[in-house]
XYZ file of N, CA and C in Angstrom:
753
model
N -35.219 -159.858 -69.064
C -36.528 -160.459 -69.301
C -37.389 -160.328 -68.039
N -38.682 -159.671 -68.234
C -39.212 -159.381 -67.026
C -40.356 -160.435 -67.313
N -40.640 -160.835 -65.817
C -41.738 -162.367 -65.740
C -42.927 -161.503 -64.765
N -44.042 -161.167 -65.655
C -45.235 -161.272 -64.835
C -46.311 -161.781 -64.888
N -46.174 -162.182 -63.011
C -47.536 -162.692 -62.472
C -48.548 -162.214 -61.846
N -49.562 -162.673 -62.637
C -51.042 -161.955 -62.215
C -52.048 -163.311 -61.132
N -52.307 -162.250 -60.021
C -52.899 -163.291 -58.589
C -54.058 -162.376 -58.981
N -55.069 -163.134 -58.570
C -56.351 -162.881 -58.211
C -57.054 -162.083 -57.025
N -56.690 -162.438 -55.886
C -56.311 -161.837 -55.010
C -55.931 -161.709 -53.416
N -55.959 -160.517 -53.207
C -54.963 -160.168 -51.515
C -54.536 -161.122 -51.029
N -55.565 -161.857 -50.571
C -54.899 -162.799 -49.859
C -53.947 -163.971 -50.318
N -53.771 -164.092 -52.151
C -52.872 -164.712 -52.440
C -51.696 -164.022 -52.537
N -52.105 -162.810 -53.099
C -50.771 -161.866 -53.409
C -49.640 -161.904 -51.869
N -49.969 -161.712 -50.500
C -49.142 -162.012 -49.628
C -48.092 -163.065 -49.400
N -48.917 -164.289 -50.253
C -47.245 -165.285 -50.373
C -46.172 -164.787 -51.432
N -46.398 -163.716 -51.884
C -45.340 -163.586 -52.954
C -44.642 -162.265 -52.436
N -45.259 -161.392 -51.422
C -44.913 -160.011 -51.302
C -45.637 -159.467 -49.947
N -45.188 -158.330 -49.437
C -45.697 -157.490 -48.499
C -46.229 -156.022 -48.370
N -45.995 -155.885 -49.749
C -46.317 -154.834 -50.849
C -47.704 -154.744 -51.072
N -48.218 -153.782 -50.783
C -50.154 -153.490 -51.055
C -50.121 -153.301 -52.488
N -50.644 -154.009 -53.480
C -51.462 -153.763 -54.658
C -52.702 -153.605 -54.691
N -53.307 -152.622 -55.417
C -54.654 -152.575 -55.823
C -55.031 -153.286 -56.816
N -56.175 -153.315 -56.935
C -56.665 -154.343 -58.085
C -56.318 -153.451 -59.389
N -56.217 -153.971 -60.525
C -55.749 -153.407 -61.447
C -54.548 -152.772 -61.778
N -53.462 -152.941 -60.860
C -52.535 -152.254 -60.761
C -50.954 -153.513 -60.565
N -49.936 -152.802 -60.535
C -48.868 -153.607 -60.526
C -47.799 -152.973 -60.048
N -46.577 -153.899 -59.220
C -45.783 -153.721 -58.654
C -44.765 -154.209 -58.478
N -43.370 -154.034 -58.730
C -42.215 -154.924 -58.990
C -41.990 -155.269 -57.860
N -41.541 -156.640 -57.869
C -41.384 -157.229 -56.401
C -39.834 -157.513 -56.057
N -39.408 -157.778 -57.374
C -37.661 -157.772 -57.757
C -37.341 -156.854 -58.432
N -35.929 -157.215 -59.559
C -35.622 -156.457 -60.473
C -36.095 -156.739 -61.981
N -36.732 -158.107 -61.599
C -37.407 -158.688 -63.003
C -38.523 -159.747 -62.721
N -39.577 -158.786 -61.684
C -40.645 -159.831 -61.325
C -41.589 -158.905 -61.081
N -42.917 -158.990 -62.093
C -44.079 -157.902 -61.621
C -45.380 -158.878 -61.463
N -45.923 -158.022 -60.176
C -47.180 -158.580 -59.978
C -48.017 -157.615 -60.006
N -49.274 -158.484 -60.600
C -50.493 -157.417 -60.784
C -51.899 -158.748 -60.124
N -52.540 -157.369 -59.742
C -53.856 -157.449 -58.638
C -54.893 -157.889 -59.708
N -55.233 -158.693 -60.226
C -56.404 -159.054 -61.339
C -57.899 -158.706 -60.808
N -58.248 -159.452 -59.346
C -59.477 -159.675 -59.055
C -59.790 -160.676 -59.219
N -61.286 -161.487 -59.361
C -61.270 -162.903 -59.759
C -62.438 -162.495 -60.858
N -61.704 -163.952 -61.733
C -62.822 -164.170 -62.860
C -61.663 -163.707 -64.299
N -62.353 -164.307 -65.580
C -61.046 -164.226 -66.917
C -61.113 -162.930 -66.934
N -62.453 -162.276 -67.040
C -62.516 -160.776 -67.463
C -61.129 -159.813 -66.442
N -61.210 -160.041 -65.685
C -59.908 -159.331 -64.790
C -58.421 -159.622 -65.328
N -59.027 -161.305 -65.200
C -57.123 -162.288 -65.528
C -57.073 -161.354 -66.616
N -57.492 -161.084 -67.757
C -57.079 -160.756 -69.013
C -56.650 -159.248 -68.882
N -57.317 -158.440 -68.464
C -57.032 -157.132 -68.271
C -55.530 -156.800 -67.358
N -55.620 -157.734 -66.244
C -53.980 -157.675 -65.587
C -53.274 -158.252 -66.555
N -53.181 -159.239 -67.359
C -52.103 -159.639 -68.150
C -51.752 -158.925 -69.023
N -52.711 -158.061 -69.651
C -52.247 -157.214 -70.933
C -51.719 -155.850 -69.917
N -52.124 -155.339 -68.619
C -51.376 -154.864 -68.421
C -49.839 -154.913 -68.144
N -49.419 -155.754 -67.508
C -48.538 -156.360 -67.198
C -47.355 -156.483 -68.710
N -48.043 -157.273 -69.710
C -47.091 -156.769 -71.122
C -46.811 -155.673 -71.345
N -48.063 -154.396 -70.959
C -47.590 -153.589 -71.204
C -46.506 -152.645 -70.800
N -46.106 -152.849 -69.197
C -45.281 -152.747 -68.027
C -43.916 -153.286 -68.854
N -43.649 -154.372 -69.651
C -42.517 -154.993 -70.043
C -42.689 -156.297 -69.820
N -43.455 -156.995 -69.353
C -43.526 -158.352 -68.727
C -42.967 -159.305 -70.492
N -42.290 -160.009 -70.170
C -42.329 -161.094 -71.851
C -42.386 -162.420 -71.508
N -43.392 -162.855 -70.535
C -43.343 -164.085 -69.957
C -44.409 -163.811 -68.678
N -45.839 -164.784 -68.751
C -46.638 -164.690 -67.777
C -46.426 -165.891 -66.493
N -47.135 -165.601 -66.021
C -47.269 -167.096 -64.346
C -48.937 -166.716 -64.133
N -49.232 -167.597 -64.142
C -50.968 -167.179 -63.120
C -50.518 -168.096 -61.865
N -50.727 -167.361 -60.944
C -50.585 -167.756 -59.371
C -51.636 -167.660 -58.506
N -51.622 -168.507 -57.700
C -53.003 -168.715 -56.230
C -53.423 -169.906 -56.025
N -54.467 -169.973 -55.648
C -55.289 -171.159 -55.298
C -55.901 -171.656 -56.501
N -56.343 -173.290 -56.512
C -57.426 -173.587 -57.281
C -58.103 -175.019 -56.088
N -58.966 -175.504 -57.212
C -60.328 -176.115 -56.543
C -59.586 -177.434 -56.841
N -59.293 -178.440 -56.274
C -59.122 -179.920 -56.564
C -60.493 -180.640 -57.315
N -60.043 -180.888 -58.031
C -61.080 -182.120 -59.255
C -60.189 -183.710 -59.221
N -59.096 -183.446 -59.201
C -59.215 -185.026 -58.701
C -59.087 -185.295 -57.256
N -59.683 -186.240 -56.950
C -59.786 -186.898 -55.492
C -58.535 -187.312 -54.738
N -57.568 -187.489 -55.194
C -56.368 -187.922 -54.083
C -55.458 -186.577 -54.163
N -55.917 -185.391 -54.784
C -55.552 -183.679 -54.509
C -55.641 -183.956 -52.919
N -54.895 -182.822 -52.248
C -54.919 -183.055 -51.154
C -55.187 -181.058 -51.253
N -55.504 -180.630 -49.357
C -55.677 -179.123 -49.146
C -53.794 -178.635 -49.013
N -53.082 -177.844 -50.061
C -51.971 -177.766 -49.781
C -50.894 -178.175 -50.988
N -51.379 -179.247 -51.746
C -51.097 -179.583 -52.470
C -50.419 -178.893 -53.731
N -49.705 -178.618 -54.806
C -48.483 -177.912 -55.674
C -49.479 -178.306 -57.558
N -49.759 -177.898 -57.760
C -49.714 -178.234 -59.107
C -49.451 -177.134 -60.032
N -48.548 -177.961 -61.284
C -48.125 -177.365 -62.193
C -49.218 -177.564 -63.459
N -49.721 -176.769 -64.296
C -50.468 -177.044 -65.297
C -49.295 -177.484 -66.458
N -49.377 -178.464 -67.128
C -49.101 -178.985 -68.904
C -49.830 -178.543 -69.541
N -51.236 -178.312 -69.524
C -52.042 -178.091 -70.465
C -53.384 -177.313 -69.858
N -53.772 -176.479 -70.496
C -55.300 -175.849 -70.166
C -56.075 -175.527 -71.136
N -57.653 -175.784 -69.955
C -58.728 -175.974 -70.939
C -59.932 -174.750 -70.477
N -59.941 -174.311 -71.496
C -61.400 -173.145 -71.002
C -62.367 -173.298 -70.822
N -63.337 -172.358 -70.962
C -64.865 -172.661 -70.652
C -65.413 -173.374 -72.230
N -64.558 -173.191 -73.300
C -65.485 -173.651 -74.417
C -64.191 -174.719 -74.663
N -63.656 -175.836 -73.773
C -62.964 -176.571 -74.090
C -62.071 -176.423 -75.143
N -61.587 -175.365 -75.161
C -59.954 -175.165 -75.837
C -58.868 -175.349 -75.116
N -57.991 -176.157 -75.504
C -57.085 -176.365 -74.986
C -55.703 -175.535 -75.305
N -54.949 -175.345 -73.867
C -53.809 -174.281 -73.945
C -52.636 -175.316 -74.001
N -51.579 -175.986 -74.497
C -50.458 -175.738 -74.151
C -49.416 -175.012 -73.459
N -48.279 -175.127 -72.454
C -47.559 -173.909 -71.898
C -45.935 -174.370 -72.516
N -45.139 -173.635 -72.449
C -43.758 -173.664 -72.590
C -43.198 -174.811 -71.990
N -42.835 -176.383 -72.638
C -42.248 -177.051 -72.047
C -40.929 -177.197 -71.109
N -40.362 -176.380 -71.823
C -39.068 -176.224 -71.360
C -39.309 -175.424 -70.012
N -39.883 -174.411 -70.126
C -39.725 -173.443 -68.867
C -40.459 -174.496 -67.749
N -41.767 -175.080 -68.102
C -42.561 -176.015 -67.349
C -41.196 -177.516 -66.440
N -40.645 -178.245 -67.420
C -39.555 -179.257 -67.186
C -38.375 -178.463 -66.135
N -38.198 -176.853 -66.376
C -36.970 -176.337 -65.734
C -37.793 -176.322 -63.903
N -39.385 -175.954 -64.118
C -40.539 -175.744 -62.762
C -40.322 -177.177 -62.212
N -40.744 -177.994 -62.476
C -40.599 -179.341 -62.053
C -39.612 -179.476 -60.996
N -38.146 -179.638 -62.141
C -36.825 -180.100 -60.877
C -36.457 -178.692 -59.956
N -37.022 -177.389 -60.164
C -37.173 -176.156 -59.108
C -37.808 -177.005 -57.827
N -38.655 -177.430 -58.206
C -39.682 -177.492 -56.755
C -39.900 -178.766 -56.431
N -39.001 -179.860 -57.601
C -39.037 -181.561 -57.190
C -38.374 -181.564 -55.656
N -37.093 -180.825 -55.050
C -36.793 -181.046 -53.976
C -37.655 -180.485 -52.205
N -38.319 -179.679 -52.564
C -39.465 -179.085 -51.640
C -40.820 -179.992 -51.518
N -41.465 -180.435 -53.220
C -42.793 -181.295 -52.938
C -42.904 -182.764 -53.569
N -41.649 -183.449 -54.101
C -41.686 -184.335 -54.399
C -41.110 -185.428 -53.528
N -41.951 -186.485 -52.966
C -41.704 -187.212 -51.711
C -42.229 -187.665 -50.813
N -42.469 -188.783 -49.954
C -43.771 -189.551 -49.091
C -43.350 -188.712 -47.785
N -42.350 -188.033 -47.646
C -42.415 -187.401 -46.308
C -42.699 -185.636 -46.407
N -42.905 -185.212 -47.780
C -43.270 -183.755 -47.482
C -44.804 -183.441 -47.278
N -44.723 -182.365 -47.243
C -46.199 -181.722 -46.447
C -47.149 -181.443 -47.644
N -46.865 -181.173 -48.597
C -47.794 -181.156 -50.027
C -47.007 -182.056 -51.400
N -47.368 -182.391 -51.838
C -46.908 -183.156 -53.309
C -47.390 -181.777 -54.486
N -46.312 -182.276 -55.501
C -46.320 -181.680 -56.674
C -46.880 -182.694 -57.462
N -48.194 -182.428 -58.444
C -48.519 -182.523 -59.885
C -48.683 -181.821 -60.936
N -48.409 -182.724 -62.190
C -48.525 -182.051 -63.202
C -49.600 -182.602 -63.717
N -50.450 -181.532 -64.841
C -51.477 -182.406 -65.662
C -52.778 -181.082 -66.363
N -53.564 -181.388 -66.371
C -54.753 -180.209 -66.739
C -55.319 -179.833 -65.679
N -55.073 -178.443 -66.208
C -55.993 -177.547 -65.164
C -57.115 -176.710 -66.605
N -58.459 -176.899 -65.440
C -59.595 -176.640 -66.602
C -60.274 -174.664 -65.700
N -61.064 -174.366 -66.605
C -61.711 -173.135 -65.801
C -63.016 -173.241 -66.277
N -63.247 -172.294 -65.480
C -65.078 -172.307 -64.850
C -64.921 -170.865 -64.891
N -65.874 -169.838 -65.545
C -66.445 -168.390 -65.650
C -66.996 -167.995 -64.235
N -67.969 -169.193 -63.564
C -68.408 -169.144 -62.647
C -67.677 -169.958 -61.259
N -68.211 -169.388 -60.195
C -67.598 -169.930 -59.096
C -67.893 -171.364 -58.436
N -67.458 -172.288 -58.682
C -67.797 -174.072 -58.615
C -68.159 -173.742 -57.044
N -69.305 -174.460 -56.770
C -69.616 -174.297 -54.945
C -69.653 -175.681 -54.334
N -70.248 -176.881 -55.238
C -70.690 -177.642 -55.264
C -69.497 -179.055 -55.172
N -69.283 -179.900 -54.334
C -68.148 -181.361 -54.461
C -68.837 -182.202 -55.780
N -70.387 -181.932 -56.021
C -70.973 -182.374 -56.729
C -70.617 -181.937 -58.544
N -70.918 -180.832 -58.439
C -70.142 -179.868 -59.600
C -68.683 -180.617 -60.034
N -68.135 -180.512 -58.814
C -67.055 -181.038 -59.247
C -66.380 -182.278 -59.507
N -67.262 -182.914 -59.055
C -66.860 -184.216 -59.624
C -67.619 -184.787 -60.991
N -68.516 -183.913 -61.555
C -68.722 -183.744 -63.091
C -67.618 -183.379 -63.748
N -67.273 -181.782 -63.481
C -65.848 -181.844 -64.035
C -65.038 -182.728 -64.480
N -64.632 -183.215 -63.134
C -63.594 -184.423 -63.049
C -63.871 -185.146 -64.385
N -65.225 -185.744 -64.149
C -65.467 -186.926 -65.388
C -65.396 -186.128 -66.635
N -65.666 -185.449 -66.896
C -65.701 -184.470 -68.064
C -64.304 -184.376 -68.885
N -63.985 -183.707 -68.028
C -62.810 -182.931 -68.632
C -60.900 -184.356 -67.886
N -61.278 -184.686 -66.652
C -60.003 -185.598 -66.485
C -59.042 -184.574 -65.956
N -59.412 -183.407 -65.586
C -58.041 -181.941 -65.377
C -58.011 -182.720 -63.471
N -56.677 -182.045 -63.364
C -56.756 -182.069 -61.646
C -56.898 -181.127 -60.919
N -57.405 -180.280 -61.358
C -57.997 -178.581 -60.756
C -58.747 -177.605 -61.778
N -59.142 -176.487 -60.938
C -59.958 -175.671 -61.310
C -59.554 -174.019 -61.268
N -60.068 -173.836 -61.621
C -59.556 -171.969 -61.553
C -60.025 -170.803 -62.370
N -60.681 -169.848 -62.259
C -61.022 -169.266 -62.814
C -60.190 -167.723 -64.104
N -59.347 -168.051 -63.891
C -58.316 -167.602 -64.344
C -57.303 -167.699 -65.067
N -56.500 -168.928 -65.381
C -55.109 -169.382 -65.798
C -55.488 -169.404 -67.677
N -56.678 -170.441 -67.562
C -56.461 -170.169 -69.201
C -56.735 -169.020 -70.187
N -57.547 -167.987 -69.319
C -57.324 -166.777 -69.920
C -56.544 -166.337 -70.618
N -55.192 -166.389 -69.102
C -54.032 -165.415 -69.242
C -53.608 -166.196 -69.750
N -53.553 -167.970 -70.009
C -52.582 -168.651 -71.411
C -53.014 -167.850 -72.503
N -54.298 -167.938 -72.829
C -54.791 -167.107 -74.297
C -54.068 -166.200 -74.623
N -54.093 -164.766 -73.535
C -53.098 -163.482 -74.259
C -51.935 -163.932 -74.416
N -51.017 -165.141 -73.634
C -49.903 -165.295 -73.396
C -49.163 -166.067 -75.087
N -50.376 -166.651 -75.157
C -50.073 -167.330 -76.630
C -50.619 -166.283 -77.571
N -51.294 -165.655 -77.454
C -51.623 -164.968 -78.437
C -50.547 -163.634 -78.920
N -49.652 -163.378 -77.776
C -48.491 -162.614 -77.845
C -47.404 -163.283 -78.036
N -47.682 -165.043 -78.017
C -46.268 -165.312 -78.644
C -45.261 -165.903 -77.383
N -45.747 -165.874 -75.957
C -44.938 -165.689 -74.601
C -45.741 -166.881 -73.733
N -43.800 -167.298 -73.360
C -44.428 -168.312 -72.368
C -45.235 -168.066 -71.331
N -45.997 -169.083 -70.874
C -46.701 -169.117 -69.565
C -46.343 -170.436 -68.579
N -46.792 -170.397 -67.410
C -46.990 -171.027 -66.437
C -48.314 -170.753 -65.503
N -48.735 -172.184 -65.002
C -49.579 -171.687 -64.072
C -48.944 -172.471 -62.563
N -49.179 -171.700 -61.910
C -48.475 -172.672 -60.386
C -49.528 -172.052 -59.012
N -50.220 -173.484 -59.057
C -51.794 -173.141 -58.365
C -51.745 -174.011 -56.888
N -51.997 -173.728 -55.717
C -52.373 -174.632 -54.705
C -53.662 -175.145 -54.487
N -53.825 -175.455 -54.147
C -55.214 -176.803 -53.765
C -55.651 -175.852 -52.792
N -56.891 -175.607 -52.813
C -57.568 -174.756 -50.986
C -58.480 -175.425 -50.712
N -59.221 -176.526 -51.605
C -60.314 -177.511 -51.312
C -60.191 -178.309 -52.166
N -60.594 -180.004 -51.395
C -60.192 -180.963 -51.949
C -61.272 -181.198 -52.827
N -61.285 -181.999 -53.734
C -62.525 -182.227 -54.753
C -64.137 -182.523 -54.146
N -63.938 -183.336 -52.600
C -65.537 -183.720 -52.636
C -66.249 -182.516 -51.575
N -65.123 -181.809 -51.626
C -65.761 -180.149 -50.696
C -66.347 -179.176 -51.327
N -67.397 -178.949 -50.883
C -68.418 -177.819 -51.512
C -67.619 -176.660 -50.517
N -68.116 -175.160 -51.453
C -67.777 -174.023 -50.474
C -68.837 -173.751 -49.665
N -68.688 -173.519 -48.259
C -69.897 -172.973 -47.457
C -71.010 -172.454 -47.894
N -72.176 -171.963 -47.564
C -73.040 -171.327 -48.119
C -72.602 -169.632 -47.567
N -71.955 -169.899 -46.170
C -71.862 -168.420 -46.141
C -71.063 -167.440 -47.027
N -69.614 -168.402 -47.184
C -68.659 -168.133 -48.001
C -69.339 -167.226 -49.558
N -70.174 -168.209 -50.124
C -70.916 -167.485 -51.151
C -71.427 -166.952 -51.304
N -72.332 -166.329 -50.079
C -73.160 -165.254 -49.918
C -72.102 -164.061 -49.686
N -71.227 -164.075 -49.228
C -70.827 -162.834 -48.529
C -69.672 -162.292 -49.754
N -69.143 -163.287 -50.831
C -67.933 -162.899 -51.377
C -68.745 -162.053 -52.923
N -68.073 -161.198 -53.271
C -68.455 -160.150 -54.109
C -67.825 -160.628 -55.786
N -68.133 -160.030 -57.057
C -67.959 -160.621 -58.110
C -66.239 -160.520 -58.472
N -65.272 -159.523 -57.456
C -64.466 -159.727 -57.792
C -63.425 -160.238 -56.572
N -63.908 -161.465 -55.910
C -63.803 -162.501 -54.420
C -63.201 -162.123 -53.469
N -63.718 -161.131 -53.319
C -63.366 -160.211 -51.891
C -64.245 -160.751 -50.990
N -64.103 -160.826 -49.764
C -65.465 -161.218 -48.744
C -65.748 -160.519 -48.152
N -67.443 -159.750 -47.719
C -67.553 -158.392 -46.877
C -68.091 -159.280 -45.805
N -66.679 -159.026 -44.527
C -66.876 -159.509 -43.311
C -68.396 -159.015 -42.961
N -68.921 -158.078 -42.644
C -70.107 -157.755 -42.260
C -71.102 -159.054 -43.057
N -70.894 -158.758 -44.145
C -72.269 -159.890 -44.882
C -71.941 -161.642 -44.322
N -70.848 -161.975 -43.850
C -70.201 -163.336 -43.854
C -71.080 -163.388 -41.963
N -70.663 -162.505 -40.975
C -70.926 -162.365 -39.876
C -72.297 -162.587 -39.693
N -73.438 -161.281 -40.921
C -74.847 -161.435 -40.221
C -75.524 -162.695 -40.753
N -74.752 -163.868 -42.209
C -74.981 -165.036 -41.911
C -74.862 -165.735 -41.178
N -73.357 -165.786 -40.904
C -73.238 -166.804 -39.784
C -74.224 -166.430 -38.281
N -74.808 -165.370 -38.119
C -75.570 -165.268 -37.070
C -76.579 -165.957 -36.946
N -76.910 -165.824 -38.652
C -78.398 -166.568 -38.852
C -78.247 -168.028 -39.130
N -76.958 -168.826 -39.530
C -77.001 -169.953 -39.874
C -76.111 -170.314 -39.002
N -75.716 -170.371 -37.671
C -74.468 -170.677 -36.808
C -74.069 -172.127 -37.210
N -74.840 -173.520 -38.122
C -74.047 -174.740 -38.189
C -73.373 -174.290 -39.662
N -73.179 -173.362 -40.254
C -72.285 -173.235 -41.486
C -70.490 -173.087 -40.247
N -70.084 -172.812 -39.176
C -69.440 -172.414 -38.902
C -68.066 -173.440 -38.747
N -68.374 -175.001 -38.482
C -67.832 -175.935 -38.782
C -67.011 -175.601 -40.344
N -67.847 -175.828 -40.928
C -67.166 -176.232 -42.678
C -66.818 -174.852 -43.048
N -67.252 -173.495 -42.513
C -66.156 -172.181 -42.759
C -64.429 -172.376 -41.947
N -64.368 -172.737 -41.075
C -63.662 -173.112 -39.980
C -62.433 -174.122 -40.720
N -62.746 -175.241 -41.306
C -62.159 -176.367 -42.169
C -61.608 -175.491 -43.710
N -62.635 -174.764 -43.916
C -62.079 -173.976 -45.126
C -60.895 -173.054 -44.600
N -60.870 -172.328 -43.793
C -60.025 -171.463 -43.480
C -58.742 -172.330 -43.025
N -58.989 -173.523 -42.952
C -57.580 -174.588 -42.266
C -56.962 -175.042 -43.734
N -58.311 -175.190 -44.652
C -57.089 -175.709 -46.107
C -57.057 -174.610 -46.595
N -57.429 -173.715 -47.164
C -56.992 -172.301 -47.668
C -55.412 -171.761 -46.930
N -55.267 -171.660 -45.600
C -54.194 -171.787 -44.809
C -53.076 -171.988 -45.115
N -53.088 -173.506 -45.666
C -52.125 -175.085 -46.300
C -51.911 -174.325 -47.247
N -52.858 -174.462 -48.054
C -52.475 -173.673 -49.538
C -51.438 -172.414 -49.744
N -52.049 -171.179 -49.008
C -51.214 -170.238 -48.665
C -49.603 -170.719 -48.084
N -49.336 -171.658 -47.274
C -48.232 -172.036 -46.664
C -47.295 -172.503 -48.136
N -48.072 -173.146 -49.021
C -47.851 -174.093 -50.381
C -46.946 -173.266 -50.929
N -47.663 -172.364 -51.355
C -47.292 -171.067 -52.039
C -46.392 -170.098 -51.413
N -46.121 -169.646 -50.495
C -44.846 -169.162 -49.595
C -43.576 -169.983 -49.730
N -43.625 -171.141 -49.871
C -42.782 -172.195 -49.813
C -42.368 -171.854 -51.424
N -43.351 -172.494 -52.360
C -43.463 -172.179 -53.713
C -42.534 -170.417 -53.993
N -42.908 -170.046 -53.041
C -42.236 -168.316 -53.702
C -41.142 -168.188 -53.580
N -40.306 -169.049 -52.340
C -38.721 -168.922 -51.932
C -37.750 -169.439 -53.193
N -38.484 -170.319 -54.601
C -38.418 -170.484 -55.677
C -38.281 -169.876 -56.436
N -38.652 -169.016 -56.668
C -39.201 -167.979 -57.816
C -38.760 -167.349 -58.640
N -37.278 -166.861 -57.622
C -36.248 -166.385 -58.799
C -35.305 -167.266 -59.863
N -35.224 -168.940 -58.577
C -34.497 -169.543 -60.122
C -36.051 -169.530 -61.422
N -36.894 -169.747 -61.156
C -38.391 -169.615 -61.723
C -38.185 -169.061 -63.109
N -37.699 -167.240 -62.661
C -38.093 -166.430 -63.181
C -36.441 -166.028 -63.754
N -35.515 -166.330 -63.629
C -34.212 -166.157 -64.314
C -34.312 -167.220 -65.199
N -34.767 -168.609 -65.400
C -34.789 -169.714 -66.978
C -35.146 -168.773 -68.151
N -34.173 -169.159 -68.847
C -34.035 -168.669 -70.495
C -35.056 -169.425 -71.520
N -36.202 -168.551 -71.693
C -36.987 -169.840 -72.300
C -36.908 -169.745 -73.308
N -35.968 -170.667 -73.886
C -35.727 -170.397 -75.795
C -36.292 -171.050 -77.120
N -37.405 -171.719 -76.181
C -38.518 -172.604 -76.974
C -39.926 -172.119 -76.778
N -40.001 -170.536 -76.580
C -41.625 -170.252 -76.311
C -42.261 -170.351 -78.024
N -41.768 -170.716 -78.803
C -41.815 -171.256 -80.100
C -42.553 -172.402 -80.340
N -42.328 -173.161 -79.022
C -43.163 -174.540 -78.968
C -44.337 -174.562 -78.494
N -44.962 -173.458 -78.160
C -46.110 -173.758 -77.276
C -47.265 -173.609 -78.923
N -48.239 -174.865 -78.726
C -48.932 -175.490 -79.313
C -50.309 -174.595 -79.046
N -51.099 -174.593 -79.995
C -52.639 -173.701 -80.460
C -53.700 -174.956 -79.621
C-alpha cells in the first residue's frame, strides 16, 4: 500500500526529505511513501493528488503549515484534522481509524505540559485565497469554529473520497490566529507561494519597519518546520497502519 503526500511547498517538503522535487512532480522517499510538489492553492492540491493515485498512491496525507484560527494555537503547534470544510462549506470527514492510529503515533512526542508543541484534533477549514489579515481570521474562527486554515487539505480530501481512499491532514501552526502576514511577505510571494527574494528585498528597502514582524514570521514558520521534522521521524509507523475502514469515511 503506497501512502501519498502532497506539500505545497519547498520549504515544507524539506521536513520530510532532502530530495529536490519540482512542482508537479513526485518522488519516493521510502519503499511505500510518495511525495509530490503541489504548489499552493486547491487548483495544484488537486492536480498533485490525482497524480500521485496515479503513481499507485491508495491513501493520501496533505502536509505543511497552516494559519491558526483558534487563539490558544500556538507557532509550532501539531494538528490533526477530524473533519474538513471548504470554501463552499462542505464538510470532509477522514478515516477514523487511520486518524485514532495518528493520535497515539504522536501522543508521546506532543501530548503534555512539558513538550515544545501540543497536538490537536478538530476542523481544519480552507480559504482559495491567501488569509493576510488576524482580523480575517478571527471571522473565520467565529464562522466556521475550525482550529486552522489551509489552502489545500480539503481539496485533496475531495479526490481522496471521491476515489474511495483514506486521508489525513497533519498541518503545523506558522502563525498564531491574531497575526496578520507582513505586507512584504504578500507582495513578494507569487500565485504558486514561492517568494522572489529580489521583490521581498526592494520592499523591505522601501518599508524598513515591516522588518520586525518579517523577522517574528520567520521565528514561527521555523517552530513549525521543527513540528514537522519531529512529526516525520513518525511517518512510517503513519504510513504502514492497515486502514480497513476507509469505508467509513462520511460525504
Amino acid at each position: 500500500m503506497i501512502t501519498g503526500i502532497v506539500v505545497a511547498l519547498p520549504e515544507e517538503i524539506v521536513t520530510l526529505t532532502a530530495k529536490r522535487i519540482d512542482k508537479g512532480h513526485c518522488v519516493f522517499i521510502g519503499d511505500k511513501i510518495l511525495v509530490a510538489c503541489a504548489g499552493m492553492g486547491p487548483k495544484n492540491a488537486a492536480a498533485a493528488a490525482e497524480l500521485l493515485i496515479s503513481k499507485g498512491a491508495s491513501r493520501l496525507i496533505s502536509w505543511g503549515c497552516a494559519a491558526a484560527l483558534e487563539p490558544s494555537l500556538r507557532a509550532g503547534d501539531l494538528t490533526l484534522a477530524d473533519r474538513l470544510l471548504d470554501s463552499e462549506n462542505e464538510e470532509i470527514r477522514v478515516n477514523q481509524d487511520w486518524l485514532n492510529h495518528t493520535q497515539a503515533v504522536f501522543a508521546e512526542a506532543f501530548i503534555g505540559r512539558h513538550k515544545q508543541a501540543a497536538l490537536h484534533t478538530g476542523l481544519l477549514t480552507e480559504s482559495d485565497t491567501v488569509v493576510t489579515s488576524g482580523n480575517a481570521k478571527k471571522q473565520l474562527h467565529s464562522f466556521t469554529g475550525a482550529l486552522a486554515l489551509d489552502m489545500e487539505s480539503s481539496t485533496i480530501a475531495k479526490v481522496a473520497h471521491k476515489r474511495g481512499l483514506p486521508f489525513l491532514a497533519i498541518r503545523a501552526i506558522a502563525d498564531p490566529a491574531g497575526m496578520g502576514l507582513p505586507e512584504a511577505v504578500v507582495y513578494a510571494t507569487n500565485v504558486d507561494g514561492e517568494i522572489a527574494i529580489g521583490k521581498l528585498l526592494g520592499y523591505l528597502l522601501l518599508h524598513p519597519a515591516q522588518l520586525p514582524s518579517l523577522i517574528k514570521l520567520g521565528l514561527y514558520f521555523n517552530k513549525a518546520k521543527q513540528t514537522l521534522k519531529q512529526a516525520a521521524g513518525r511517518l512510517e509507523s503513519i504510513a504502514e497502519f492497515n486502514c480497513l475502514s476507509a469505508d467509513r469515511q462520511a460525504s
